[in-house]
Amino acid sequence: MTRIRRGNIARRRRTKIRLFASSFRGAHSRLTRTITQQKIRALVSSHRDRDKQKINFRRLWITRINAVIREIGVSYSYSRLIHDLYKKQVLLNRKILAQIAISNKNCLYMISNEIIKEVDWKESTGII
């Protein structure tokens, strides 16, 4: 009986996993079992941290907007600005507002002043 050569599929699977873990250090890039464990751990961490990154950037944008807005006046805050933006139906998200706050503070001052005038005028006349 002739000899049967085996293991092509398993070898291909292992080499594919090894290519994923080629940049890992030590046994994490050499031993098959630890490679699979580290692959699972790396994928879980990347998924978790993508969500965390979105949260952190939103927090950063809010902080930047609030810092610039509070320079305008003591009584005006971030939450009031966002509330007035929604009332006026201005479609500027927090990322764009933060970019405006960093690059051109005067533009953000103008936006907030226009919104304050419009909202105060409507509240005083009772149109809302």
Short mmCIF file of C-alpha atoms in Angstrom, two decimals, residues 45-119:
data_model
loop_
_atom_site.label_atom_id
_atom_site.label_comp_id
_atom_site.label_asym_id
_atom_site.label_seq_id
_atom_site.Cartn_x
_atom_site.Cartn_y
_atom_site.Cartn_z
CA SER A 45 -9.62 43.95 22.79
CA SER A 46 -9.83 45.62 19.40
CA HIS A 47 -13.63 45.35 19.38
CA ARG A 48 -13.91 46.73 22.91
CA ASP A 49 -11.49 49.57 22.27
CA ARG A 50 -13.23 50.67 19.07
CA ASP A 51 -16.34 51.34 21.15
CA LYS A 52 -14.26 52.99 23.88
CA GLN A 53 -12.58 55.24 21.31
CA LYS A 54 -15.94 56.59 20.15
CA ILE A 55 -16.86 57.41 23.76
CA ASN A 56 -13.51 59.10 24.40
CA PHE A 57 -13.68 61.26 21.29
CA ARG A 58 -17.22 62.39 22.12
CA ARG A 59 -16.04 63.32 25.61
CA LEU A 60 -13.10 65.27 24.14
CA TRP A 61 -15.35 67.19 21.72
CA ILE A 62 -17.77 68.10 24.52
CA THR A 63 -14.89 69.34 26.69
CA ARG A 64 -13.47 71.50 23.90
CA ILE A 65 -16.84 73.05 23.04
CA ASN A 66 -17.63 73.71 26.70
CA ALA A 67 -14.25 75.38 27.29
CA VAL A 68 -14.72 77.81 24.39
CA ILE A 69 -18.39 78.48 25.17
CA ARG A 70 -17.68 79.35 28.80
CA GLU A 71 -15.25 82.04 27.64
CA ILE A 72 -18.21 83.85 26.05
CA GLY A 73 -20.15 84.36 29.24
CA VAL A 74 -20.51 82.92 32.70
CA SER A 75 -24.19 82.08 32.33
CA TYR A 76 -23.84 80.27 28.99
CA SER A 77 -22.85 76.60 29.04
CA TYR A 78 -22.42 73.64 26.70
CA SER A 79 -25.76 72.06 27.56
CA ARG A 80 -27.62 75.29 26.87
CA LEU A 81 -25.83 75.72 23.54
CA ILE A 82 -26.76 72.19 22.41
CA HIS A 83 -30.34 72.71 23.58
CA ASP A 84 -30.60 75.96 21.64
CA LEU A 85 -29.06 74.36 18.55
CA TYR A 86 -31.73 71.68 18.61
CA LYS A 87 -34.45 74.28 19.14
CA LYS A 88 -33.24 76.26 16.15
CA GLN A 89 -32.79 72.99 14.15
CA VAL A 90 -29.16 73.69 13.29
CA LEU A 91 -27.55 70.48 12.08
CA LEU A 92 -24.03 70.78 13.48
CA ASN A 93 -22.72 67.76 15.32
CA ARG A 94 -20.26 67.83 18.20
CA LYS A 95 -17.27 66.91 16.05
CA ILE A 96 -17.80 69.85 13.70
CA LEU A 97 -18.49 72.22 16.59
CA ALA A 98 -15.25 71.15 18.28
CA GLN A 99 -13.29 71.73 15.08
CA ILE A 100 -14.83 75.18 14.76
CA ALA A 101 -14.04 75.88 18.42
CA ILE A 102 -10.36 75.04 17.92
CA SER A 103 -9.75 76.58 14.51
CA ASN A 104 -11.98 79.66 14.62
CA LYS A 105 -13.38 80.77 17.98
CA ASN A 106 -14.98 83.88 16.49
CA CYS A 107 -17.12 81.72 14.21
CA LEU A 108 -18.40 79.75 17.22
CA TYR A 109 -19.06 83.04 19.05
CA MET A 110 -21.11 84.25 16.08
CA ILE A 111 -23.11 81.00 15.92
CA SER A 112 -23.87 81.06 19.64
CA ASN A 113 -24.78 84.76 19.61
CA GLU A 114 -27.18 84.29 16.70
CA ILE A 115 -28.80 81.35 18.44
CA ILE A 116 -29.08 83.27 21.73
CA LYS A 117 -30.70 86.25 19.98
CA GLU A 118 -33.16 84.07 18.07
CA VAL A 119 -34.17 81.95 21.08
#
